[in-house]
XYZ file of C-alpha atoms in Angstrom:
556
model
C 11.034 -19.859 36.205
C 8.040 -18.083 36.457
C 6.122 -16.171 33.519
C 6.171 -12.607 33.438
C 3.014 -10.766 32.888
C 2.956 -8.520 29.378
C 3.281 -5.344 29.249
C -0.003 -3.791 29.561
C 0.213 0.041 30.159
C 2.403 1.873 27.531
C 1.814 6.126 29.012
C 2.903 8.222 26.254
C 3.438 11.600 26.866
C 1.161 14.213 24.940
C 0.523 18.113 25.465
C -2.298 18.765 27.767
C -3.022 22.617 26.425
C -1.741 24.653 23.402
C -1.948 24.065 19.923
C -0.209 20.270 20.186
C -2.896 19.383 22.940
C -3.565 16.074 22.309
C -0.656 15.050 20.328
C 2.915 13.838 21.067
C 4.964 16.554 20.575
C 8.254 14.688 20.170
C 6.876 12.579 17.179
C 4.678 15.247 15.849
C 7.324 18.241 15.543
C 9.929 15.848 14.305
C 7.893 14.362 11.740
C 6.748 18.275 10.499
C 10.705 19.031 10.478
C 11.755 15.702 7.884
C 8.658 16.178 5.988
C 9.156 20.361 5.638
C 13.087 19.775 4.984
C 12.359 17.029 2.136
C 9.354 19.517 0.660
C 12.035 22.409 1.168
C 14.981 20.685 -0.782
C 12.967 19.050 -3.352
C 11.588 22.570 -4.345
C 14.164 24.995 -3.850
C 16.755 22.601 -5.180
C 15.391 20.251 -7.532
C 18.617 19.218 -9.267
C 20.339 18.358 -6.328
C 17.667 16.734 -4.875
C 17.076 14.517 -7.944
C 20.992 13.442 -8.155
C 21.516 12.976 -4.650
C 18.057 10.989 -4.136
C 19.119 8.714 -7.772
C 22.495 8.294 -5.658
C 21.286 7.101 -2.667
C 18.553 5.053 -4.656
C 21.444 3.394 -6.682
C 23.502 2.338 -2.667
C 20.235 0.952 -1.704
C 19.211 -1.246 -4.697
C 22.962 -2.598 -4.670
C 23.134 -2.899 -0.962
C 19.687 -4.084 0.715
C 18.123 -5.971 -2.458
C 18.484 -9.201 -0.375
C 17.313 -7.201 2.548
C 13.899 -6.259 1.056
C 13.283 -9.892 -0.876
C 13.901 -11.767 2.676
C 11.964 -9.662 4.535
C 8.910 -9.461 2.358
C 9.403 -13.237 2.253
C 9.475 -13.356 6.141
C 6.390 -11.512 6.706
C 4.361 -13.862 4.319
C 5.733 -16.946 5.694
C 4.694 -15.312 9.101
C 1.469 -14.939 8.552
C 0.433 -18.457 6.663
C 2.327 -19.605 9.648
C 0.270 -18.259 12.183
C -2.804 -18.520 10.430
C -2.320 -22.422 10.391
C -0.728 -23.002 13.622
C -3.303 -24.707 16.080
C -2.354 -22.417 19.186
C -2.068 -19.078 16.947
C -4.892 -19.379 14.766
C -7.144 -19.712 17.446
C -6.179 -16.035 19.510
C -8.513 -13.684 18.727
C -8.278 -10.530 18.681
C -9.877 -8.804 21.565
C -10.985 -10.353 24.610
C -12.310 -13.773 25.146
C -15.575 -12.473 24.904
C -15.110 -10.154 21.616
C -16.715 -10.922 18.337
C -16.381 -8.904 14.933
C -18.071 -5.318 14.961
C -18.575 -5.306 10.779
C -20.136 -8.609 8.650
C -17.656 -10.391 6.297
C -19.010 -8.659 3.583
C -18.216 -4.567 4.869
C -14.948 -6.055 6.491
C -14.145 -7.021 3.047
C -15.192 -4.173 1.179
C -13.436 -1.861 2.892
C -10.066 -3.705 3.072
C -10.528 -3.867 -1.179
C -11.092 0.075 -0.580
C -8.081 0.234 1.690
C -5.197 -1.467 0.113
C -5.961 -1.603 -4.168
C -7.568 1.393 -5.128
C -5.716 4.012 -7.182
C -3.183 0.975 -7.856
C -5.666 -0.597 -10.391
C -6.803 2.074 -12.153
C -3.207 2.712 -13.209
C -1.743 -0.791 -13.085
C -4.102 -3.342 -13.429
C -4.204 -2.442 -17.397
C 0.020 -1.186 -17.678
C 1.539 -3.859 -15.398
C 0.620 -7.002 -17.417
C 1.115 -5.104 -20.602
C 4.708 -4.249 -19.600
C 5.210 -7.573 -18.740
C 3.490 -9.243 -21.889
C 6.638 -7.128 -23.254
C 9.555 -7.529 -21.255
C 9.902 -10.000 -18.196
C 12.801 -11.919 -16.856
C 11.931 -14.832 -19.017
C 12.077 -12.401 -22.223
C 15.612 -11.394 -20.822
C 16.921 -14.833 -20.349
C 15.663 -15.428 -24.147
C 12.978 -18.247 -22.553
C 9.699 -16.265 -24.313
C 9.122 -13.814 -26.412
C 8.244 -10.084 -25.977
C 4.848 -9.611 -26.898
C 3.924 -12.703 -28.318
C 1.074 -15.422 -27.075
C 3.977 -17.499 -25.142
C 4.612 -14.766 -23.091
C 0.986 -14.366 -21.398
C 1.196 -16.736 -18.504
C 4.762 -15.225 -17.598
C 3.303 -11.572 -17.811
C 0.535 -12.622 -15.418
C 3.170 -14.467 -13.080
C 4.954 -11.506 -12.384
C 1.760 -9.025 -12.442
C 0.252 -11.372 -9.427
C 3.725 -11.768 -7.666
C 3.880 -7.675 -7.294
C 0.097 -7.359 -6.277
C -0.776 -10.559 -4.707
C 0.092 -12.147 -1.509
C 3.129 -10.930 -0.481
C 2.036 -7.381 -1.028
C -0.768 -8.246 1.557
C 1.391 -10.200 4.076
C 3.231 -6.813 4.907
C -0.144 -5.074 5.684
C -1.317 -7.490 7.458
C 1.789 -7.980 9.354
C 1.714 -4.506 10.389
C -2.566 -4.828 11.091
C -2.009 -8.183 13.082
C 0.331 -6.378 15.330
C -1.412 -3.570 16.253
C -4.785 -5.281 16.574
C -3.016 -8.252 19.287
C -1.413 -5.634 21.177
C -4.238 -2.852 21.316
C -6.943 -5.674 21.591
C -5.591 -8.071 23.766
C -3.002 -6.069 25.640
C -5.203 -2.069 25.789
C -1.867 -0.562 24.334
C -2.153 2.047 22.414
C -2.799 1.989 18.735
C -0.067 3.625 17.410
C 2.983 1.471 15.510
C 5.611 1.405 18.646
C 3.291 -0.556 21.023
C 3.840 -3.754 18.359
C 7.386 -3.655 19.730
C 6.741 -3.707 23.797
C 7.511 -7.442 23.890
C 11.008 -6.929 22.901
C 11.762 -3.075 24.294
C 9.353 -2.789 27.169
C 8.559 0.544 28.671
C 11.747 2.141 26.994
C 9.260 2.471 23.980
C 7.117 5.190 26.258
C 10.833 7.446 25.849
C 13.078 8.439 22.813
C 12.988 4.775 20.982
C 9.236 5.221 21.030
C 9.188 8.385 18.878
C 11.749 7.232 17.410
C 9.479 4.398 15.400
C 6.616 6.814 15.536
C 8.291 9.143 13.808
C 9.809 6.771 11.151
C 6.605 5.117 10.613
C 4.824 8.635 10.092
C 7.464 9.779 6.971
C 6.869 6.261 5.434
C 3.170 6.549 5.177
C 4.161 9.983 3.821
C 6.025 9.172 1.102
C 4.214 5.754 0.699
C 0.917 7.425 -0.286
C 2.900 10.290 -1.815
C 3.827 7.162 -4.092
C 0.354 6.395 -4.933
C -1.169 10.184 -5.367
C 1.681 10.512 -7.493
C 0.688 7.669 -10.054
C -2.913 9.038 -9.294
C -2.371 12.575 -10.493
C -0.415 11.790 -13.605
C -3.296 9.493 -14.314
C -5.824 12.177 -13.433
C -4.229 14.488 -15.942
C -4.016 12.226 -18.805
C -7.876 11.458 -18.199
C -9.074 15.017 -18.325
C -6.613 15.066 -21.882
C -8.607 12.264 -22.796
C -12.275 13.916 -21.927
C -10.862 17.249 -23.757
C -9.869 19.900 -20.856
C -7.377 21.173 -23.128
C -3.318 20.578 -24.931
C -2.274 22.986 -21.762
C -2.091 19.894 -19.510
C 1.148 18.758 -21.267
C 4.222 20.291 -22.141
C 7.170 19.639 -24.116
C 10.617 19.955 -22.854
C 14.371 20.729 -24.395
C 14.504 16.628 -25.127
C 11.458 16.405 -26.517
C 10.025 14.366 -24.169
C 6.274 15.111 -23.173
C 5.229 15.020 -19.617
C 2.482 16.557 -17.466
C 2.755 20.347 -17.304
C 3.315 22.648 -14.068
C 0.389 24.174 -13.823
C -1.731 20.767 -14.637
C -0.063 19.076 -12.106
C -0.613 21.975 -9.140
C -4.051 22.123 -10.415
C -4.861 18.326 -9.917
C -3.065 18.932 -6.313
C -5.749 21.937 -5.473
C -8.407 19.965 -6.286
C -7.080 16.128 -4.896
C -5.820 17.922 -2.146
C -8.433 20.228 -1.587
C -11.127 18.080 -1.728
C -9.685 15.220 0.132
C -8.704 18.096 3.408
C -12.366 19.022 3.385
C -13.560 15.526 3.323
C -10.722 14.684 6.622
C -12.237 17.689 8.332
C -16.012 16.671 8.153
C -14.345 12.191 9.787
C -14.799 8.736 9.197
C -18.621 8.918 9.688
C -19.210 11.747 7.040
C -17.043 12.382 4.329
C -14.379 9.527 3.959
C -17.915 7.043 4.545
C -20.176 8.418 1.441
C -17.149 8.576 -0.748
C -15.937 4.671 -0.261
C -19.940 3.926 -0.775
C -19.259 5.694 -4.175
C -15.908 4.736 -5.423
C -17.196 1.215 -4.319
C -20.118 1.486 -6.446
C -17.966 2.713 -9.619
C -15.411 -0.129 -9.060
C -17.875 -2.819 -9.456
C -19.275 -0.844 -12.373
C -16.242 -0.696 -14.147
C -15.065 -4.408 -13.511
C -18.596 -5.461 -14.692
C -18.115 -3.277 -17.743
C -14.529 -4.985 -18.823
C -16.539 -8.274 -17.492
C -19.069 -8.092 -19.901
C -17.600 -6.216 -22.653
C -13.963 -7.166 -22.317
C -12.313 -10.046 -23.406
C -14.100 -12.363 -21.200
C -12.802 -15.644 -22.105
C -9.260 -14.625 -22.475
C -9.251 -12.499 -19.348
C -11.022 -15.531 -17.329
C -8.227 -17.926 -18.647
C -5.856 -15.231 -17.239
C -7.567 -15.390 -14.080
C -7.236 -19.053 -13.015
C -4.244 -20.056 -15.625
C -2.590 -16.894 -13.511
C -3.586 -18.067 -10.568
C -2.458 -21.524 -11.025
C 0.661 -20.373 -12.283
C 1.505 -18.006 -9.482
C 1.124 -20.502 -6.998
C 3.201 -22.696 -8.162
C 6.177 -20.149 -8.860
C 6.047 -18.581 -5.332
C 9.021 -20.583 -4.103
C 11.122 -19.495 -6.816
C 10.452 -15.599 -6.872
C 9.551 -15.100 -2.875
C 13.555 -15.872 -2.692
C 15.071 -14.768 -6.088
C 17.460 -12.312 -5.744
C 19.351 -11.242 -9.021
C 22.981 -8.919 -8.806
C 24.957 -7.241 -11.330
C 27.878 -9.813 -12.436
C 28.886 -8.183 -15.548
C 27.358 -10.448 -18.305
C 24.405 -8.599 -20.275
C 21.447 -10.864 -19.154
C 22.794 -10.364 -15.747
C 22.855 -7.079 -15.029
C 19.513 -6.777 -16.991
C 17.410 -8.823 -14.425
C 19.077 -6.823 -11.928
C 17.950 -3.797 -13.302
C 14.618 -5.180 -14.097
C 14.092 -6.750 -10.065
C 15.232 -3.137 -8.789
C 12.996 -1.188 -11.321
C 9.779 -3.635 -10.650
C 10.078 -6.490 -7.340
C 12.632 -4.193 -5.361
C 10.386 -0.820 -5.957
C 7.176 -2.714 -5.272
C 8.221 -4.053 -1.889
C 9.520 -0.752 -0.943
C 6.276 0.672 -1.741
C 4.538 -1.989 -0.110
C 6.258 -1.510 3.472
C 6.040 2.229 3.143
C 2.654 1.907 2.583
C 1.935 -0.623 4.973
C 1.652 1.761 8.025
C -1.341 3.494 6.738
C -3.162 0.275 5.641
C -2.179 -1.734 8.365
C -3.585 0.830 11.115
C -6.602 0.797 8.991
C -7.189 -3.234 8.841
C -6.519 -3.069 12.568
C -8.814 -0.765 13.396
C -11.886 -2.875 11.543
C -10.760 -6.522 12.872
C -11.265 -6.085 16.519
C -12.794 -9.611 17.659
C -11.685 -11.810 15.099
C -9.189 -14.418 15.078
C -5.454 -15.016 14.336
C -6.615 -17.671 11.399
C -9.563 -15.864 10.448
C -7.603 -12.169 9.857
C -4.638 -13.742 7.917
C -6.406 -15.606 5.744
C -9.047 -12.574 5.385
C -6.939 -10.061 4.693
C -4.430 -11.779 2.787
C -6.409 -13.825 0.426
C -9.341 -12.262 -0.215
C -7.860 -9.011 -1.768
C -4.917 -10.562 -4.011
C -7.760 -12.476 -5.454
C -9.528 -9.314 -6.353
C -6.426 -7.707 -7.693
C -5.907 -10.967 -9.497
C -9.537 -10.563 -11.186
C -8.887 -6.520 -11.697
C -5.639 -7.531 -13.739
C -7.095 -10.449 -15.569
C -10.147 -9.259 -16.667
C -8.555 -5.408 -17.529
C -5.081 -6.388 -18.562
C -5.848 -9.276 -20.359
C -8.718 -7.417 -22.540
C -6.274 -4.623 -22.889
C -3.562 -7.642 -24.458
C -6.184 -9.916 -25.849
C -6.437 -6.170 -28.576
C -2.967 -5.986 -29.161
C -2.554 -9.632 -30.233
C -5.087 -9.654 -32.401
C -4.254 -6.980 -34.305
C -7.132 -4.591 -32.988
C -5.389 -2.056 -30.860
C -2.861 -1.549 -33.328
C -0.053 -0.824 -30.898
C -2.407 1.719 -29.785
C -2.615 0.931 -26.252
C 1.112 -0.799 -25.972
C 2.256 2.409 -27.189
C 0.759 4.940 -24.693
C 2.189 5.794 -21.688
C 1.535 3.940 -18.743
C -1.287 6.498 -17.362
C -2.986 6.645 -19.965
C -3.167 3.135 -21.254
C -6.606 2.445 -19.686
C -7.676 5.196 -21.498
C -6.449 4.188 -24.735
C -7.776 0.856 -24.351
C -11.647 2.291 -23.872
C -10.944 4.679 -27.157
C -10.446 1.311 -28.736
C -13.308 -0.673 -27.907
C -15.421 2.147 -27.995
C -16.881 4.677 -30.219
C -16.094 7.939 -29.053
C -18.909 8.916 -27.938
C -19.105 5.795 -25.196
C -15.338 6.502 -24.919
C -15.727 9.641 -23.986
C -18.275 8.760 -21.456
C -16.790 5.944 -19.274
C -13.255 8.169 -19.231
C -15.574 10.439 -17.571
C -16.541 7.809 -15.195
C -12.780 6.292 -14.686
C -11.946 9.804 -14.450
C -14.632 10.500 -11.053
C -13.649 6.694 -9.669
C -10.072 8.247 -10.194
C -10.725 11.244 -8.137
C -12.686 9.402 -5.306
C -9.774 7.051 -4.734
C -7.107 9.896 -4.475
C -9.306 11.812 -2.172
C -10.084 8.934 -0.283
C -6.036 7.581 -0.007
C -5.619 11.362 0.601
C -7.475 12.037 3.586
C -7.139 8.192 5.014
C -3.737 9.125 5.145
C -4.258 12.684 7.167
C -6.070 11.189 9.817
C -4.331 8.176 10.079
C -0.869 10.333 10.584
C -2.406 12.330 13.094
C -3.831 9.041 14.568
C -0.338 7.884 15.095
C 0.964 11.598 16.361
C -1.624 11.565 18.819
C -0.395 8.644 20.746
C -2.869 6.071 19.354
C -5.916 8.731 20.017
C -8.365 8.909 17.337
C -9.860 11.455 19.104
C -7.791 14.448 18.675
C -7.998 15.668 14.856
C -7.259 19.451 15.268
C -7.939 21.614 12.365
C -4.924 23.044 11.707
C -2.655 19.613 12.179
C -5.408 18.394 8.944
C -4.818 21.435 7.402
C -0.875 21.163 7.406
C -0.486 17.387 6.357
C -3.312 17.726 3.303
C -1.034 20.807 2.374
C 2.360 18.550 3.106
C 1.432 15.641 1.388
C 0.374 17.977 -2.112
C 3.641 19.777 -1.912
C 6.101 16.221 -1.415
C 3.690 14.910 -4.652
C 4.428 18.375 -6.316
C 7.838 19.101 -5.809
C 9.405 15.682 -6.367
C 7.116 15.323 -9.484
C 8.678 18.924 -10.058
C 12.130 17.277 -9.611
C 12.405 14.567 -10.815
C 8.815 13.349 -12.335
C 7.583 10.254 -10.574
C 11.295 8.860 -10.654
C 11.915 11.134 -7.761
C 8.867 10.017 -5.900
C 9.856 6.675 -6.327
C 13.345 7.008 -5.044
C 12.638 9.109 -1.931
C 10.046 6.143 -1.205
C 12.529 3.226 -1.334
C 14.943 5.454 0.749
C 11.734 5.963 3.090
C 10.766 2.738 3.129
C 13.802 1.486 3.993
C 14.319 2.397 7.950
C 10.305 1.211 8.363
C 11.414 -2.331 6.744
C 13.303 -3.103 10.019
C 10.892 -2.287 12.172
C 7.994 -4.425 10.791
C 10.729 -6.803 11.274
C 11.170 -6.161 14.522
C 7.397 -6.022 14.730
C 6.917 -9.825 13.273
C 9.710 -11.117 15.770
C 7.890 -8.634 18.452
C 4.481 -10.791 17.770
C 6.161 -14.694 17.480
C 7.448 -14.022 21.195
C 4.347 -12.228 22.093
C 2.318 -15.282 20.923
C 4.905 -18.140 22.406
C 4.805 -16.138 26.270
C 0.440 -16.199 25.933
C 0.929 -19.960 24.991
C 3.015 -20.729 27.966
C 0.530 -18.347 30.063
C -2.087 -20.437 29.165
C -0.859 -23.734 29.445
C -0.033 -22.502 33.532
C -3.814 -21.058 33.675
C -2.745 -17.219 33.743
C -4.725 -14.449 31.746
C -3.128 -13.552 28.432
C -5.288 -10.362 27.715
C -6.001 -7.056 29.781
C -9.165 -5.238 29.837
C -8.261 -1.551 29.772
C -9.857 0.256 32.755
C -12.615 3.359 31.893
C -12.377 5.606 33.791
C -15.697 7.101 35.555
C -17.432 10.316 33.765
């Protein structure tokens, strides 16, 4: 039986004049109309937005729990699988001839920039605390809620959230665009990942289709992560003094962020990060990685030096050790309701932490997965995996070993006082410096967490823009019109606003999983989509026929 040839020509229709030239107007309309109906519900009807989105939430958790733990759990076997497998590993990523465009050093840098960010500013200090309080081996009475036994399960579950898995699905998502853009000259844009297994249908309706579905997830995905951002950006300018105005008190009691401090942290996120899309990669988004780069190291150097070294070191490889060796276990643990107390509690824990995290993960993945494709071209199978898989979780391990375990290391011996346990979780970093500092050096580096704060969220911000209209434009970077930046930086403030408005970051949560959910089958699709796509090259070079395609330039 003879060996078809891939598919190597993927036309995608896009407007030639008008205001859409340049873009797909199927996928880009469609994804204005979900995006401006979910903006227009969550604001004009916040109540029924918040029920109906808790509802739905509540189907899902009880319904696709399994779903989301086997699929994460596919996509990291997946990739240790074809990072190690003789005939994958080798395939690189581009033609024969291709080799790397950045060093190891700026390929890494900007996948750290890419994929942690804003995530351990907030979490890197509240996740192990929260865990160093409650875990499933507190709930099954095996350890004890904030005592010393309880460290190496806090970090267990902190590095199963943040550590490999969490990269497998970007890099499941990056591995497929970069073999089928690099390789085959499809376009870069999420649907040509599934040719091997749809064809040329995916140039039609089941094209925009996964487009489309791929552009709401990144939505709400980084909608997820400015969210966390701004309530984080608020508390910091409470903590440098901007004023009690930023908070306000409601018919409970409860204290949360107030209207007009969250629409002003939108203007200026929002504003700032639309301004830096409109100037590209080259100008704006470059110089402020260089900087938020820069204050990263700055601030992990601080904690390094002035933290709790030794205990947050022993974190770090204990952790490490520790997570390793618990992967089987948690990559397929899957708790349901069954009526007894302890039960239902780890159910309500997985949904609340593992089940929300994965969502967030594939929802996110789109936007960081485009991005890791676009700076791997020319390296291989082996060498990608094991590059963008390992090398991050290991920072995120040292991030919430070094920050967390400082921030813990206080509370057990007595220092903090409950002072940082007891904060809320955006403003426990902030705590934490008021305790080891005087307040006049506390005052100081929340100023600088507070400006590395900023430069993440404008950075996620406008990544995000461009790498929506990226996908809307058929795989084109080329095409950035003013007015498609201008509507997207506004979209993505107003779906952080008016859920926040809603429902606080609950909402945002919610409307993420429910995202996340319809973009969980594709990368699915995509990982089955890349096993064929790898077996057929095998076969085609075992019988001496090309496996990649040079796309043709045309002549100026």
């Amino acid at each position: 039986m003879p060996i078809k040839p891939p598919v190597t020509e993927l036309p995608i229709n896009v407007a030639q004049q008008g205001f859409y030239e340049g873009f797909t107007k199927d996928v880009t309309i469609t994804g204005k109309l979900a995006v401006g109906a979910l903006i227009f519900w969550a604001i004009a009807f916040p109540a029924h937005a918040a029920s109906v989105l808790q509802a739905v939430n509540g189907m899902i958790l009880a319904t696709f729990s399994y779903w989301y733990v086997y699929a994460m759990a596919f996509f990291m076997l997946l990739c240790f699988g074809l990072a190690l497998a003789p005939v994958s590993g080798k395939l690189r990523l581009g033609l024969d001839d291709d080799r790397p465009e950045f060093s190891n050093f700026s390929w890494f840098s900007m996948m750290f920039g890419a994929g942690i960010g804003i995530g351990m500013l907030t979490f890197a200090t509240a996740e192990p605390m929260y865990h160093f309080a409650s875990n499933p081996a507190t709930i099954m009475g095996l350890t004890e809620g904030g005592a010393a036994n309880n460290v190496r399960d806090a970090y267990i579950w902190s590095f199963t959230h943040w550590g490999f898995a969490a990269w497998a699905a970007y890099a499941v998502v990056g591995l497929s665009l970069a073999y089928f853009c690099y390789r085959r000259s499809l376009p870069l844009t999420i649907r040509s990942a599934l040719t091997p297994l749809f064809g040329k249908m995916l140039s039609g309706p089941l094209g925009h289709v996964v487009d489309v579905v791929a552009v709401v997830a990144t939505v709400l995905g980084v909608a997820q992560t400015l969210g966390f951002g701004v309530e984080q950006f608020i508390a910091g300018l409470a903590r440098i003094g901007v004023g009690d105005w930023l908070y306000a008190t409601g018919p409970d009691g409860e204290t949360s962020s107030s209207t007009l401090a969250i629409i002003l942290a939108l203007v200026v996120i929002m504003g700032a990060s639309t301004l830096s899309a409109l100037s590209g990669v080259g100008k704006g988004i470059k110089w402020l990685s260089n900087l938020n780069m820069g204050l990263s190291f700055f601030l992990l150097a601080f904690f390094l030096i002035f933290g709790s070294t030794f205990f947050g070191l022993t974190a770090l490889f204990v952790g490490m050790f520790d997570y390793v060796l618990s992967i089987p276990g948690t990559l397929f643990t899957v708790w349901t309701r069954d009526g007894a107390e302890v039960g239902d509690a780890l159910a309500n824990w997985q949904g609340g932490w593992t089940i929300f995290y994965w969502a967030w993960w594939i929802a996110f993945a789109p936007f960081v997965g485009l991005f890791l494709a676009r700076i791997s071209k020319g390296r291989t199978v082996r060498e990608y995996v094991l590059g963008a898989m390992i090398i991050p979780s290991v920072m995120c391990f040292v991030w919430f070993a070094l920050v967390g375990g400082t921030a813990i290391d206080l509370e057990l011996s007595g220092v903090a006082g409950g002072a940082i346990s007891g904060a809320d979780q955006s403003d426990q970093l902030f705590a934490m410096l008021a305790v080891m500092l005087d307040d006049g050096l506390a005052l100081l580096m929340s100023i600088i967490v507070v400006v590395l704060l900023l430069t993440y969220l404008v950075t996620s911000a406008d990544s995000a823009v461009l790498i929506i209209n990226t996908i809307n434009a058929a795989g084109d970077e080329g095409p950035k019109a003013r007015m498609h930046i201008l509507f997207w930086g506004a979209a993505l403030a107003l779906v952080v606003g008016g859920l926040i408005l809603a429902g606080g970051l609950g909402a945002i949560r919610t409307a993420m999983v429910i995202g996340a959910l319809p973009f969980s089958f594709v990368m699915v699709l995509m990982g089955l989509a890349l096993i064929k796509a790898i077996y057929r090259d095998s076969l085609r070079l075992r019988h001496g026929l090309p496996t990649t395609h040079a796309a043709v330039v045309a002549a100026e």
